[in-house]
Amino acid sequence: MSVESEKLSVFPAFFRVDGAKVAVFGNGDEAFAKARLISNTSARIIAFTSDPEPAYAAFLKRKAIEVDGSDFSADLLAGMTMVFAATGDGATDRMIVNAARAAKIPANAVDQPDYCDFYTPALVNRAPIAVAIGTEGVGPVLAQMIRAGIDRELPRSLGKLGRLANSYRHAVDRLVPRGVARRLFWRSFFQGDVADAVESGDISAARRQATRLLKGAASASREGRVFLVGAGPGAEDLLTLRAHRLMMEADVIVFDALVPQAVVDMGRRDAERISVGKRKGCHSKSQSEINDLLVELGQAGKRVVRLKSGDPLVFGRAGEEMAALRNAGVAYEIVPGITSALAAAADFELPLTLRGVSSSLVFTTGHDLNGDILPDWARLALSGATVAVYMGRSVAASVAERLMAGGLAEDTTVAVVENAGRGDKRMLHGTLRELPGLERRDELTGPVMVIIGDAVAGANFANSEPLGATLVAAQNLMKV
């Protein structure tokens, strides 16, 4: 799906209608539905109806809504803020909309999208809190289904909680610093003891709790904190709940090039975003510069999410960043993420450890294959360990050659995943003997994970391409 096709053709917004005149034309169910929806607001409804159906007439009387039985003329639109054409007759509704547009009044004609300057939402009302669901007119029934689900989830006391919050807003603006301190205050207000007291109906207790919370927030010192957060392999739904919560609370999000923009966009909308762009052969900032940036932001009292691909403690150079923060006296926390090896194994339904076959697991980049002596991880591979090689495309040849030279069977199964855990992943499988050709696969531009070992033979290769066959095809293409 293209980016353009994911864009809305309408802009959702809430308009001020307190005391504003809103016209509803029609006698039947359509007009009744529009009037009932608008009656959730403090707008002044004018019902233009000469012979309302009984249920509609009873509603108008009960709500004391002004009724005008005049035949339509453009003069009736004077002073209106919005117009709803719901007469049940398409031609009449189009005439009303055209007259409203001529007067530059936004209008809506029931079941005629081309004659709608706006669409009415399915509404969940917890005044002053409202949730509006729109489908751009293509799925009203779906909107109602969503509305019903949200309505069940939101407590009936939410409106009271919102009104209580509004009564504290001026004091909070005066006493609690902007930024993270204020956001944390409101988060505690809406999720803690205050909300519990409101839900139980004890408003006096809620006010006491709110005042206690305000005093604590006003006296608290502003301390910066850096969160080293694992973004997982790149799929938005593999981000942990804790990581997402912290991203929604962050003042600043510092992210690597391997973190997809879709994941970065899950952070707080007005948080500052800083790309530090580290990936093979393309570093927009050195590690030292990144360390200094985190220290600077922390010392400035910022709440910083340092977003790293996978898990921050697995080949993420988090040790250097933690050391810099410790030395500068900046508080920090680690939030683990799903590392790429685990995502790749899940893609292949691959048991990384398998009873009677492999009882150990090695994570490596394979960049330490220098000299005559095999590194410890390579010796473990020879003894049956499963080996997950990060950044595997660039070292595939040296890893395979050294392992085979050391005695690992050349027909040992290997699994290869580009963009592990993501919708655009590519999966290949083969043997250790075929692995060196991976380095020539220039079309693999995403991060590549290679898993080697006897346990790999237990994977599901139904959605994977044979590594040898694709290499032959690539070689033939190059000859052409």
Short mmCIF file of C-alpha atoms in Angstrom, two decimals:
data_model
loop_
_atom_site.label_atom_id
_atom_site.label_comp_id
_atom_site.label_asym_id
_atom_site.label_seq_id
_atom_site.Cartn_x
_atom_site.Cartn_y
_atom_site.Cartn_z
CA MET A 1 0.00 0.00 0.00
CA SER A 2 1.40 3.42 -0.94
CA VAL A 3 1.93 6.18 1.60
CA GLU A 4 -0.58 8.35 -0.25
CA SER A 5 -3.32 5.71 0.03
CA GLU A 6 -2.91 5.73 3.82
CA LYS A 7 -3.72 9.44 4.09
CA LEU A 8 -7.11 10.72 5.20
CA SER A 9 -9.12 12.83 2.77
CA VAL A 10 -10.64 14.67 5.74
CA PHE A 11 -9.10 16.41 8.73
CA PRO A 12 -10.70 15.43 12.07
CA ALA A 13 -11.37 18.46 14.24
CA PHE A 14 -13.63 19.65 17.06
CA PHE A 15 -15.49 22.91 16.41
CA ARG A 16 -16.78 25.29 19.07
CA VAL A 17 -20.58 25.31 18.83
CA ASP A 18 -21.64 26.58 22.25
CA GLY A 19 -24.71 28.73 21.56
CA ALA A 20 -24.18 28.48 17.80
CA LYS A 21 -27.21 27.95 15.55
CA VAL A 22 -27.34 24.59 13.75
CA ALA A 23 -30.06 23.87 11.20
CA VAL A 24 -31.60 20.43 10.68
CA PHE A 25 -33.99 20.04 7.75
CA GLY A 26 -36.31 17.05 7.58
CA ASN A 27 -39.23 15.22 9.16
CA GLY A 28 -38.08 11.62 9.49
CA ASP A 29 -35.48 9.28 10.96
CA GLU A 30 -32.54 10.91 9.20
CA ALA A 31 -33.32 14.32 10.67
CA PHE A 32 -34.04 12.73 14.06
CA ALA A 33 -30.60 11.05 14.05
CA LYS A 34 -28.81 14.30 13.24
CA ALA A 35 -30.72 16.28 15.87
CA ARG A 36 -30.04 13.57 18.44
CA LEU A 37 -26.31 13.70 17.65
CA ILE A 38 -26.11 17.49 17.87
CA SER A 39 -28.05 17.46 21.13
CA ASN A 40 -24.89 16.06 22.76
CA THR A 41 -23.53 19.61 22.42
CA SER A 42 -24.63 23.02 23.72
CA ALA A 43 -25.41 24.24 20.19
CA ARG A 44 -28.77 25.90 19.54
CA ILE A 45 -30.65 23.49 17.25
CA ILE A 46 -33.26 24.81 14.83
CA ALA A 47 -35.42 21.95 13.50
CA PHE A 48 -36.95 22.87 10.15
CA THR A 49 -39.79 20.38 10.04
CA SER A 50 -43.43 20.78 9.08
CA ASP A 51 -44.64 17.29 9.98
CA PRO A 52 -42.12 15.44 12.19
CA GLU A 53 -42.62 11.74 12.76
CA PRO A 54 -44.06 11.00 16.23
CA ALA A 55 -40.79 9.89 17.86
CA TYR A 56 -38.97 12.90 16.42
CA ALA A 57 -41.74 15.26 17.52
CA ALA A 58 -41.60 13.85 21.06
CA PHE A 59 -37.83 14.30 21.13
CA LEU A 60 -38.07 17.92 19.97
CA LYS A 61 -40.64 18.67 22.64
CA ARG A 62 -38.70 16.91 25.39
CA LYS A 63 -35.48 18.74 24.53
CA ALA A 64 -37.29 22.07 24.02
CA ILE A 65 -35.75 22.40 20.56
CA GLU A 66 -36.94 25.29 18.41
CA VAL A 67 -39.15 24.17 15.51
CA ASP A 68 -39.76 26.08 12.26
CA GLY A 69 -42.29 24.68 9.80
CA SER A 70 -41.53 27.12 6.96
CA ASP A 71 -40.93 25.93 3.43
CA PHE A 72 -37.25 26.08 2.54
CA SER A 73 -35.72 29.30 1.34
CA ALA A 74 -32.13 30.48 1.45
CA ASP A 75 -33.13 33.19 3.92
CA LEU A 76 -33.65 30.51 6.59
CA LEU A 77 -29.87 29.88 6.65
CA ALA A 78 -28.99 33.34 7.95
CA GLY A 79 -26.84 33.09 11.07
CA MET A 80 -26.38 29.33 10.87
CA THR A 81 -23.05 27.73 11.77
CA MET A 82 -23.79 24.31 10.28
CA VAL A 83 -26.56 22.87 8.14
CA PHE A 84 -27.86 19.30 7.95
CA ALA A 85 -30.01 18.39 4.97
CA ALA A 86 -31.95 15.26 5.95
CA THR A 87 -35.30 15.54 4.20
CA GLY A 88 -35.12 12.10 2.61
CA ASP A 89 -35.42 13.65 -0.85
CA GLY A 90 -32.06 13.79 -2.65
CA ALA A 91 -32.88 16.76 -4.89
CA THR A 92 -34.19 18.84 -1.97
CA ASP A 93 -31.13 18.02 0.13
CA ARG A 94 -28.81 19.03 -2.71
CA MET A 95 -30.69 22.33 -3.09
CA ILE A 96 -30.26 23.04 0.65
CA VAL A 97 -26.54 22.23 0.53
CA ASN A 98 -25.97 24.41 -2.54
CA ALA A 99 -27.68 27.31 -0.78
CA ALA A 100 -25.56 26.76 2.33
CA ARG A 101 -22.37 26.63 0.30
CA ALA A 102 -23.31 29.86 -1.45
CA ALA A 103 -23.59 31.42 2.01
CA LYS A 104 -20.24 29.79 2.98
CA ILE A 105 -21.89 27.64 5.64
CA PRO A 106 -20.60 24.04 5.96
CA ALA A 107 -23.35 21.56 5.15
CA ASN A 108 -24.05 17.84 5.23
CA ALA A 109 -26.52 15.95 3.04
CA VAL A 110 -27.48 12.51 4.32
CA ASP A 111 -26.08 9.65 2.17
CA GLN A 112 -24.69 12.04 -0.48
CA PRO A 113 -20.90 12.24 0.04
CA ASP A 114 -20.41 14.79 -2.76
CA TYR A 115 -22.74 17.11 -0.89
CA CYS A 116 -21.02 16.78 2.46
CA ASP A 117 -18.52 19.42 3.55
CA PHE A 118 -18.05 17.38 6.72
CA TYR A 119 -19.05 13.95 7.99
CA THR A 120 -20.80 13.25 11.27
CA PRO A 121 -18.91 10.83 13.52
CA ALA A 122 -20.00 7.99 15.71
CA LEU A 123 -19.67 9.69 19.08
CA VAL A 124 -18.72 8.48 22.55
CA ASN A 125 -19.77 11.24 24.93
CA ARG A 126 -18.17 11.68 28.34
CA ALA A 127 -18.46 15.47 28.31
CA PRO A 128 -16.15 17.31 28.30
CA ILE A 129 -14.32 14.23 26.96
CA ALA A 130 -15.44 13.01 23.55
CA VAL A 131 -14.27 10.30 21.18
CA ALA A 132 -15.38 10.71 17.57
CA ILE A 133 -15.01 7.87 15.06
CA GLY A 134 -15.14 8.66 11.36
CA THR A 135 -14.91 6.50 8.24
CA GLU A 136 -15.19 9.27 5.61
CA GLY A 137 -18.68 7.99 4.95
CA VAL A 138 -17.63 4.56 3.69
CA GLY A 139 -18.54 2.49 6.75
CA PRO A 140 -21.11 3.94 9.16
CA VAL A 141 -21.90 0.49 10.57
CA LEU A 142 -18.20 -0.12 11.24
CA ALA A 143 -17.97 3.24 13.01
CA GLN A 144 -20.89 2.27 15.25
CA MET A 145 -19.24 -1.06 16.07
CA ILE A 146 -16.03 0.73 17.06
CA ARG A 147 -18.04 3.25 19.07
CA ALA A 148 -19.73 0.46 21.02
CA GLY A 149 -16.37 -1.09 21.89
CA ILE A 150 -14.89 2.21 23.07
CA ASP A 151 -18.05 3.04 25.00
CA ARG A 152 -17.67 -0.17 27.00
CA GLU A 153 -14.01 0.59 27.75
CA LEU A 154 -14.36 4.17 29.00
CA PRO A 155 -15.65 4.62 32.56
CA ARG A 156 -18.80 6.68 33.00
CA SER A 157 -16.93 8.83 35.50
CA LEU A 158 -14.45 10.06 32.88
CA GLY A 159 -16.32 13.33 32.34
CA LYS A 160 -16.27 14.11 36.08
CA LEU A 161 -12.54 13.39 36.12
CA GLY A 162 -12.05 15.76 33.19
CA ARG A 163 -14.02 18.53 34.90
CA LEU A 164 -12.01 18.05 38.09
CA ALA A 165 -8.78 18.26 36.10
CA ASN A 166 -9.96 21.52 34.54
CA SER A 167 -10.49 23.03 37.99
CA TYR A 168 -6.80 22.35 38.78
CA ARG A 169 -5.39 23.49 35.46
CA HIS A 170 -4.53 27.08 36.43
CA ALA A 171 -2.79 25.92 39.61
CA VAL A 172 -0.81 23.31 37.68
CA ASP A 173 0.22 25.88 35.06
CA ARG A 174 1.43 28.15 37.85
CA LEU A 175 3.20 25.63 40.08
CA VAL A 176 4.42 22.71 37.96
CA PRO A 177 7.16 23.29 35.33
CA ARG A 178 6.32 22.66 31.71
CA GLY A 179 7.56 19.50 30.04
CA VAL A 180 8.09 16.14 31.68
CA ALA A 181 7.15 17.25 35.22
CA ARG A 182 3.75 18.46 34.08
CA ARG A 183 3.09 15.44 31.88
CA LEU A 184 3.95 13.08 34.73
CA PHE A 185 1.65 15.03 37.07
CA TRP A 186 -1.29 14.66 34.69
CA ARG A 187 -0.51 11.01 34.05
CA SER A 188 -0.64 10.36 37.80
CA PHE A 189 -3.80 12.46 38.09
CA PHE A 190 -5.68 10.50 35.42
CA GLN A 191 -4.44 7.02 36.35
CA GLY A 192 -3.88 7.04 40.11
CA ASP A 193 -5.72 7.69 43.37
CA VAL A 194 -7.53 10.75 42.02
CA ALA A 195 -9.16 8.77 39.22
CA ASP A 196 -10.00 5.91 41.59
CA ALA A 197 -11.75 8.28 44.00
CA VAL A 198 -13.77 9.88 41.19
CA GLU A 199 -14.84 6.50 39.89
CA SER A 200 -16.02 5.48 43.35
CA GLY A 201 -18.06 8.69 43.56
CA ASP A 202 -16.03 10.34 46.36
CA ILE A 203 -15.23 13.75 44.85
CA SER A 204 -14.03 15.16 48.19
CA ALA A 205 -11.43 12.41 48.49
CA ALA A 206 -10.46 12.99 44.86
CA ARG A 207 -9.81 16.68 45.58
CA ARG A 208 -7.67 15.82 48.60
CA GLN A 209 -5.62 13.38 46.54
CA ALA A 210 -5.27 15.91 43.71
CA THR A 211 -4.08 18.63 46.09
CA ARG A 212 -1.54 16.26 47.66
CA LEU A 213 -0.32 15.27 44.20
CA LEU A 214 0.00 18.91 43.16
CA LYS A 215 2.04 19.83 46.24
CA GLY A 216 4.42 16.96 45.57
CA ALA A 217 4.85 17.87 41.91
CA ALA A 218 5.42 21.54 42.72
CA SER A 219 8.21 20.76 45.21
CA ALA A 220 9.93 18.03 43.14
CA SER A 221 13.25 18.89 41.56
CA ARG A 222 13.56 18.51 37.80
CA GLU A 223 15.96 15.66 37.09
CA GLY A 224 16.86 14.50 33.63
CA ARG A 225 16.76 10.80 32.85
CA VAL A 226 17.87 8.77 29.85
CA PHE A 227 16.14 5.53 28.87
CA LEU A 228 18.13 3.14 26.70
CA VAL A 229 15.20 1.50 24.93
CA GLY A 230 15.15 -1.54 22.67
CA ALA A 231 12.97 -0.86 19.62
CA GLY A 232 12.90 -4.52 18.62
CA PRO A 233 13.59 -5.68 15.07
CA GLY A 234 11.48 -2.96 13.45
CA ALA A 235 7.85 -4.12 13.47
CA GLU A 236 5.67 -1.63 15.35
CA ASP A 237 3.74 -4.37 17.15
CA LEU A 238 6.96 -5.89 18.55
CA LEU A 239 7.71 -2.73 20.52
CA THR A 240 7.11 -3.44 24.21
CA LEU A 241 4.32 -1.67 26.09
CA ARG A 242 6.88 -0.12 28.43
CA ALA A 243 8.94 1.20 25.53
CA HIS A 244 5.84 2.76 23.98
CA ARG A 245 4.80 4.37 27.27
CA LEU A 246 8.23 5.95 27.70
CA MET A 247 8.20 7.20 24.11
CA MET A 248 4.87 8.90 24.84
CA GLU A 249 6.43 10.63 27.87
CA ALA A 250 9.72 11.66 26.25
CA ASP A 251 10.95 15.19 25.69
CA VAL A 252 13.50 13.92 23.19
CA ILE A 253 13.79 10.71 21.11
CA VAL A 254 17.31 9.90 19.91
CA PHE A 255 17.22 7.09 17.35
CA ASP A 256 19.49 5.03 15.11
CA ALA A 257 19.16 4.58 11.35
CA LEU A 258 18.03 0.96 11.74
CA VAL A 259 14.93 2.03 13.68
CA PRO A 260 12.11 2.45 11.11
CA GLN A 261 10.37 5.80 10.92
CA ALA A 262 7.05 4.10 11.70
CA VAL A 263 8.43 3.09 15.13
CA VAL A 264 9.87 6.56 15.78
CA ASP A 265 6.47 8.05 14.92
CA MET A 266 4.90 6.08 17.78
CA GLY A 267 6.49 8.56 20.18
CA ARG A 268 4.89 11.68 21.60
CA ARG A 269 3.90 13.94 18.73
CA ASP A 270 5.70 17.05 19.99
CA ALA A 271 8.83 15.32 21.30
CA GLU A 272 12.06 16.47 19.68
CA ARG A 273 13.45 13.78 17.37
CA ILE A 274 17.19 13.46 16.76
CA SER A 275 18.56 10.97 14.24
CA VAL A 276 22.08 9.80 15.04
CA GLY A 277 22.09 7.64 11.92
CA LYS A 278 24.55 4.90 12.82
CA ARG A 279 24.73 2.02 10.39
CA LYS A 280 27.42 0.22 8.43
CA GLY A 281 29.40 2.71 6.34
CA CYS A 282 27.20 5.70 7.24
CA HIS A 283 27.60 7.42 10.61
CA SER A 284 26.02 10.86 10.97
CA LYS A 285 27.42 11.04 14.52
CA SER A 286 30.32 9.22 16.14
CA GLN A 287 29.71 7.17 19.28
CA SER A 288 31.54 9.80 21.30
CA GLU A 289 29.26 12.51 19.93
CA ILE A 290 26.20 10.42 20.80
CA ASN A 291 27.49 9.94 24.35
CA ASP A 292 28.01 13.70 24.72
CA LEU A 293 24.53 14.41 23.33
CA LEU A 294 22.84 12.09 25.82
CA VAL A 295 24.77 13.63 28.72
CA GLU A 296 23.91 17.15 27.54
CA LEU A 297 20.20 16.37 27.24
CA GLY A 298 20.11 14.59 30.61
CA GLN A 299 21.88 17.44 32.38
CA ALA A 300 19.38 19.86 30.86
CA GLY A 301 16.61 18.02 32.74
CA LYS A 302 15.21 16.29 29.67
CA ARG A 303 13.47 12.95 29.67
CA VAL A 304 15.28 11.16 26.84
CA VAL A 305 14.48 7.93 25.02
CA ARG A 306 17.59 6.56 23.33
CA LEU A 307 15.95 4.25 20.81
CA LYS A 308 18.10 1.36 19.59
CA SER A 309 17.28 -1.38 17.11
CA GLY A 310 16.72 -4.78 18.73
CA ASP A 311 17.92 -4.89 22.33
CA PRO A 312 20.23 -2.13 23.62
CA LEU A 313 22.51 -4.61 25.39
CA VAL A 314 23.08 -6.83 22.34
CA PHE A 315 25.63 -5.21 19.98
CA GLY A 316 24.07 -1.85 20.72
CA ARG A 317 27.12 -0.19 22.32
CA ALA A 318 24.97 0.60 25.33
CA GLY A 319 27.96 -0.04 27.60
CA GLU A 320 29.72 3.07 26.32
CA GLU A 321 26.60 5.19 26.69
CA MET A 322 25.94 3.91 30.21
CA ALA A 323 29.53 4.66 31.21
CA ALA A 324 29.27 8.22 29.89
CA LEU A 325 25.98 8.80 31.72
CA ARG A 326 27.35 7.31 34.96
CA ASN A 327 30.47 9.45 34.82
CA ALA A 328 28.34 12.56 34.28
CA GLY A 329 25.93 11.67 37.09
CA VAL A 330 22.93 11.43 34.74
CA ALA A 331 20.26 8.91 35.77
CA TYR A 332 19.41 6.22 33.24
CA GLU A 333 17.42 3.01 32.85
CA ILE A 334 17.53 0.06 30.47
CA VAL A 335 14.38 -1.10 28.67
CA PRO A 336 14.99 -4.42 26.89
CA GLY A 337 13.75 -5.12 23.39
CA ILE A 338 13.36 -8.16 21.16
CA THR A 339 16.74 -8.81 19.60
CA SER A 340 16.93 -9.68 15.90
CA ALA A 341 18.08 -13.25 16.46
CA LEU A 342 14.85 -14.06 18.29
CA ALA A 343 12.75 -12.38 15.60
CA ALA A 344 14.59 -14.31 12.88
CA ALA A 345 14.04 -17.59 14.74
CA ALA A 346 10.33 -16.78 15.04
CA ASP A 347 10.13 -16.06 11.30
CA PHE A 348 11.50 -19.55 10.61
CA GLU A 349 9.67 -21.24 13.51
CA LEU A 350 13.20 -22.26 14.36
CA PRO A 351 14.13 -23.77 17.76
CA LEU A 352 17.36 -22.05 18.74
CA THR A 353 17.92 -24.75 21.33
CA LEU A 354 16.74 -28.30 20.79
CA ARG A 355 16.85 -31.15 23.28
CA GLY A 356 19.51 -33.68 22.33
CA VAL A 357 20.79 -31.49 19.49
CA SER A 358 21.82 -28.07 20.80
CA SER A 359 21.78 -26.84 24.39
CA SER A 360 23.71 -23.58 23.90
CA LEU A 361 23.26 -20.43 21.88
CA VAL A 362 25.83 -17.91 20.62
CA PHE A 363 25.21 -14.31 19.50
CA THR A 364 28.11 -12.90 17.46
CA THR A 365 28.95 -10.38 14.75
CA GLY A 366 31.63 -12.68 13.38
CA HIS A 367 34.12 -9.81 13.05
CA ASP A 368 36.69 -11.44 15.33
CA LEU A 369 37.76 -14.18 12.92
CA ASN A 370 41.36 -13.02 12.72
CA GLY A 371 44.53 -15.00 13.22
CA ASP A 372 45.02 -18.72 13.40
CA ILE A 373 43.11 -19.36 16.62
CA LEU A 374 39.35 -19.68 16.44
CA PRO A 375 37.43 -17.45 18.89
CA ASP A 376 35.52 -19.11 21.72
CA TRP A 377 32.16 -18.82 19.95
CA ALA A 378 33.47 -20.64 16.89
CA ARG A 379 34.72 -23.50 19.04
CA LEU A 380 31.26 -23.65 20.63
CA ALA A 381 29.72 -23.93 17.17
CA LEU A 382 31.93 -26.95 16.48
CA SER A 383 30.62 -28.54 19.66
CA GLY A 384 26.95 -28.17 18.61
CA ALA A 385 25.89 -24.67 19.69
CA THR A 386 23.45 -22.70 17.54
CA VAL A 387 25.15 -19.55 16.24
CA ALA A 388 23.27 -16.34 15.40
CA VAL A 389 25.44 -14.00 13.34
CA TYR A 390 24.42 -10.32 13.37
CA MET A 391 25.23 -8.16 10.32
CA GLY A 392 25.71 -11.55 8.70
CA ARG A 393 25.90 -10.63 5.03
CA SER A 394 29.26 -8.86 5.25
CA VAL A 395 30.96 -11.68 7.19
CA ALA A 396 29.16 -14.68 5.71
CA ALA A 397 32.17 -15.90 3.72
CA SER A 398 34.71 -15.62 6.51
CA VAL A 399 32.34 -17.25 9.03
CA ALA A 400 31.54 -20.17 6.75
CA GLU A 401 35.13 -20.73 5.64
CA ARG A 402 36.59 -20.64 9.14
CA LEU A 403 33.90 -22.92 10.56
CA MET A 404 34.33 -25.47 7.77
CA ALA A 405 38.10 -25.29 8.12
CA GLY A 406 37.67 -25.90 11.83
CA GLY A 407 35.67 -29.07 11.21
CA LEU A 408 32.00 -28.03 11.10
CA ALA A 409 30.22 -30.10 8.43
CA GLU A 410 29.68 -28.20 5.19
CA ASP A 411 26.11 -29.50 4.97
CA THR A 412 25.19 -27.89 8.33
CA THR A 413 21.87 -26.07 7.86
CA VAL A 414 21.80 -22.27 7.78
CA ALA A 415 18.86 -19.84 7.85
CA VAL A 416 19.13 -16.27 6.56
CA VAL A 417 16.64 -13.45 7.19
CA GLU A 418 16.73 -9.90 5.89
CA ASN A 419 14.59 -7.49 7.98
CA ALA A 420 13.74 -10.10 10.60
CA GLY A 421 10.33 -9.74 12.24
CA ARG A 422 9.05 -7.22 9.69
CA GLY A 423 6.46 -7.40 6.95
CA ASP A 424 9.12 -6.86 4.28
CA LYS A 425 11.35 -9.69 5.50
CA ARG A 426 13.09 -12.03 3.07
CA MET A 427 13.95 -15.57 4.11
CA LEU A 428 16.60 -17.89 2.63
CA HIS A 429 17.84 -21.30 3.68
CA GLY A 430 20.67 -23.58 2.67
CA THR A 431 23.92 -25.10 3.91
CA LEU A 432 27.16 -23.77 5.30
CA ARG A 433 28.83 -24.54 1.97
CA GLU A 434 26.42 -22.15 0.19
CA LEU A 435 26.74 -19.33 2.72
CA PRO A 436 29.81 -17.48 1.28
CA GLY A 437 27.80 -16.46 -1.79
CA LEU A 438 25.63 -14.30 0.48
CA GLU A 439 28.23 -11.53 0.34
CA ARG A 440 27.51 -11.03 -3.37
CA ARG A 441 23.79 -10.49 -2.77
CA ASP A 442 23.70 -6.72 -3.25
CA GLU A 443 19.90 -6.69 -3.32
CA LEU A 444 19.86 -7.48 0.41
CA THR A 445 20.04 -3.92 1.68
CA GLY A 446 18.38 -4.41 5.08
CA PRO A 447 19.99 -5.92 8.18
CA VAL A 448 20.74 -9.61 7.63
CA MET A 449 20.70 -12.28 10.35
CA VAL A 450 22.36 -15.66 9.75
CA ILE A 451 21.63 -18.64 12.01
CA ILE A 452 23.88 -21.71 11.80
CA GLY A 453 23.65 -25.10 13.50
CA ASP A 454 22.09 -28.52 13.58
CA ALA A 455 19.01 -27.17 15.37
CA VAL A 456 18.27 -25.04 12.31
CA ALA A 457 17.24 -28.19 10.45
CA GLY A 458 14.08 -28.19 12.58
CA ALA A 459 12.91 -24.88 11.06
CA ASN A 460 9.91 -24.41 8.78
CA PHE A 461 11.24 -23.56 5.31
CA ALA A 462 7.82 -23.34 3.60
CA ASN A 463 8.11 -19.56 3.15
CA SER A 464 11.83 -19.51 2.45
CA GLU A 465 13.88 -19.53 -0.78
CA PRO A 466 16.71 -22.06 -1.25
CA LEU A 467 19.95 -20.15 -0.86
CA GLY A 468 21.82 -22.15 -3.50
CA ALA A 469 19.10 -21.78 -6.13
CA THR A 470 18.84 -18.02 -5.69
CA LEU A 471 22.61 -17.66 -5.86
CA VAL A 472 22.70 -19.58 -9.16
CA ALA A 473 19.89 -17.39 -10.53
CA ALA A 474 21.79 -14.27 -9.51
CA GLN A 475 24.98 -15.51 -11.14
CA ASN A 476 23.11 -16.34 -14.38
CA LEU A 477 21.55 -12.88 -14.38
CA MET A 478 24.98 -11.30 -14.04
CA LYS A 479 26.24 -13.29 -17.05
CA VAL A 480 23.37 -11.99 -19.15
#
